[in-house]
Short mmCIF file of C-alpha atoms in Angstrom, two decimals:
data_model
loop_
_atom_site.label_atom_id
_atom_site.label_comp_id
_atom_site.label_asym_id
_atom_site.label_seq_id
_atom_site.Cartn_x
_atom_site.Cartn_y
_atom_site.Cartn_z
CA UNK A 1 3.18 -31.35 -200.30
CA UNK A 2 6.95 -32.61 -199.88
CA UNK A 3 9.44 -30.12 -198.84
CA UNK A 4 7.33 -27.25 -197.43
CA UNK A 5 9.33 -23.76 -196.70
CA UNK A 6 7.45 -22.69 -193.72
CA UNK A 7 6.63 -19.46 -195.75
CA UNK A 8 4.74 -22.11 -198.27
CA UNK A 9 2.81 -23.89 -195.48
CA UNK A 10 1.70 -20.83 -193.97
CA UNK A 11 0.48 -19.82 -197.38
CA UNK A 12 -1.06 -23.49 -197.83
CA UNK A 13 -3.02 -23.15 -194.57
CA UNK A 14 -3.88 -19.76 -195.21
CA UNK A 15 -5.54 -20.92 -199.19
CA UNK A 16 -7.32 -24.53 -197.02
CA UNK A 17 -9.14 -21.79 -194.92
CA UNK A 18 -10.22 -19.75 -197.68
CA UNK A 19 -11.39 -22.80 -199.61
CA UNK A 20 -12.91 -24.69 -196.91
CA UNK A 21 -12.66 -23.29 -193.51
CA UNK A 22 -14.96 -20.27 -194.27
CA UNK A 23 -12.76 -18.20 -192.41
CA UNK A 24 -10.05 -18.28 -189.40
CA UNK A 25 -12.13 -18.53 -185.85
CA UNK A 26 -10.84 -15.68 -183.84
CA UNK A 27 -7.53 -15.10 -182.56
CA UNK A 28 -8.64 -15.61 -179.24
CA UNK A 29 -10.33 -19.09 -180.12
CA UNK A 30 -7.62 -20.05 -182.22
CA UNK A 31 -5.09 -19.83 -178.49
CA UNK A 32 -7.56 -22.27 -176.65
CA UNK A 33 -7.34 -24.99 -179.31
CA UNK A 34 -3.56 -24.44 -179.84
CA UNK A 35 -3.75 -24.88 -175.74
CA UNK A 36 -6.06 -27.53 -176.32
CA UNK A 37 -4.02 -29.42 -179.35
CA UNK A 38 -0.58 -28.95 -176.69
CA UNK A 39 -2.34 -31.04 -174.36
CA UNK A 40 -2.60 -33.48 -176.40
CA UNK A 41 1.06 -33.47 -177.47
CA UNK A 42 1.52 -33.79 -173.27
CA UNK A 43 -0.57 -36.38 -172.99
CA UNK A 44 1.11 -38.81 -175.60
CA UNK A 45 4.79 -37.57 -174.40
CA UNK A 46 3.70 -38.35 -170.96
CA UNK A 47 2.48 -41.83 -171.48
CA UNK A 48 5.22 -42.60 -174.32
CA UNK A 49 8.16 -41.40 -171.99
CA UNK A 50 6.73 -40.44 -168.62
CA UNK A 51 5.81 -42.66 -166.08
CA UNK A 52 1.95 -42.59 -166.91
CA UNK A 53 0.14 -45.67 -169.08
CA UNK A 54 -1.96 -45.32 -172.29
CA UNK A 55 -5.58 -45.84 -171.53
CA UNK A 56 -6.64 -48.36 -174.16
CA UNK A 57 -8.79 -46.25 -176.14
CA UNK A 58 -4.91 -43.70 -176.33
CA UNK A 59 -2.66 -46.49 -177.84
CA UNK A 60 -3.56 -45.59 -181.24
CA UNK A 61 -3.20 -42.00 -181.27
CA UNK A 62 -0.49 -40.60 -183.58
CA UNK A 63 2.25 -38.07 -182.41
CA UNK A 64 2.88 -36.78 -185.27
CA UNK A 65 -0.75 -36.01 -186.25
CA UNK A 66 -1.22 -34.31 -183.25
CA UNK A 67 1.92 -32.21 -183.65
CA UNK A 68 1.11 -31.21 -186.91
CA UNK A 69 -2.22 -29.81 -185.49
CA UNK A 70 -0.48 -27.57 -183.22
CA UNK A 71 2.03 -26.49 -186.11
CA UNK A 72 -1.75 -25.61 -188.46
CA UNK A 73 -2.39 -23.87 -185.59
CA UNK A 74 -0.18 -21.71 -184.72
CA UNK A 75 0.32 -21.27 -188.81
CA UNK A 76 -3.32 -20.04 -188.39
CA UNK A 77 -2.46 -17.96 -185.54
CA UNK A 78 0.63 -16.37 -187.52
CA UNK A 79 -1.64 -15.76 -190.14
CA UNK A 80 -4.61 -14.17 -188.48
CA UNK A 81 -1.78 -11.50 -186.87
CA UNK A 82 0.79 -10.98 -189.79
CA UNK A 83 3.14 -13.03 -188.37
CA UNK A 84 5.69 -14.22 -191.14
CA UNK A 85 6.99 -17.29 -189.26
CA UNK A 86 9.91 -17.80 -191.52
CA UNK A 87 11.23 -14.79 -190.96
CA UNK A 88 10.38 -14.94 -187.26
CA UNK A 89 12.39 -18.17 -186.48
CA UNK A 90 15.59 -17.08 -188.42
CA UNK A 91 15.70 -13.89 -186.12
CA UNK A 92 14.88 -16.48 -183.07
CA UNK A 93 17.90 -18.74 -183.99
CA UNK A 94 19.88 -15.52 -184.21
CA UNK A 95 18.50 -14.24 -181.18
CA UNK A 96 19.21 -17.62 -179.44
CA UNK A 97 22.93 -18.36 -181.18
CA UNK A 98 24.38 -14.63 -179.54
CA UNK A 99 22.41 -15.13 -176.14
CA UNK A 100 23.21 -18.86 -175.71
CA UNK A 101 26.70 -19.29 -177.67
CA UNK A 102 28.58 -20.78 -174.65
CA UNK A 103 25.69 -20.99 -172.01
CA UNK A 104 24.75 -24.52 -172.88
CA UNK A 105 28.03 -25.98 -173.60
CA UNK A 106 29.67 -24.25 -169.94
CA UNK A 107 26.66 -25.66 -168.23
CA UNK A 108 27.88 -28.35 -166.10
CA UNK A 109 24.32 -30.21 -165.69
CA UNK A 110 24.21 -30.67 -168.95
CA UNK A 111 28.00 -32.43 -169.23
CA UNK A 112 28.22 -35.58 -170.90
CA UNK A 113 31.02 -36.86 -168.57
#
């Protein structure tokens, strides 16, 4: 599974449900646990590089893993409402690139100096 297009994980996600998920929840149950999953992201950013400690039964948990389940979420998400998310973030970085061209860099709280 090295080297995934996002058009080829969507597609992966979308065959793992077929073959063993039954079928997608519902769209609407598919936003809590991507809310849910997000937490959990927060948590472990909070306690990694926020002022808050890991409870000792937290140290172990992985930030990756738990990114990844937000990214076979939202791939499930995508999926359940024809969402080609390929295509989606190229017209995002577009989007972004003629918005935001000079914004950032003429943004004096963000100087470097």
């Amino acid at each position: 599974m090295d080297n995934l297009t996002i058009k080829e994980a969507q597609k992966r996600v979308d065959d793992w449900i077929k073959e063993y998920g039954v079928r997608y929840f519902s769209e609407l149950t598919n936003m809590a646990i991507l809310t849910e999953e997000v937490g959990e992201v927060a948590r472990i950013i909070s306690r990694k590089y926020g002022e808050q400690s890991f409870k000792e039964k937290d140290k172990e948990i992985d930030l990756a893993d738990e990114m990844a389940d937000v990214l076979w979420v939202l791939m499930c998400l995508a999926n359940q409402t024809g969402v080609d998310l390929n295509e989606a973030l190229i017209k995002n970085l577009d989007k972004k690139t003629n918005r935001d061209a000079n914004r950032h860099k003429e943004n004096t709280k963000l100087s470097t100096d």
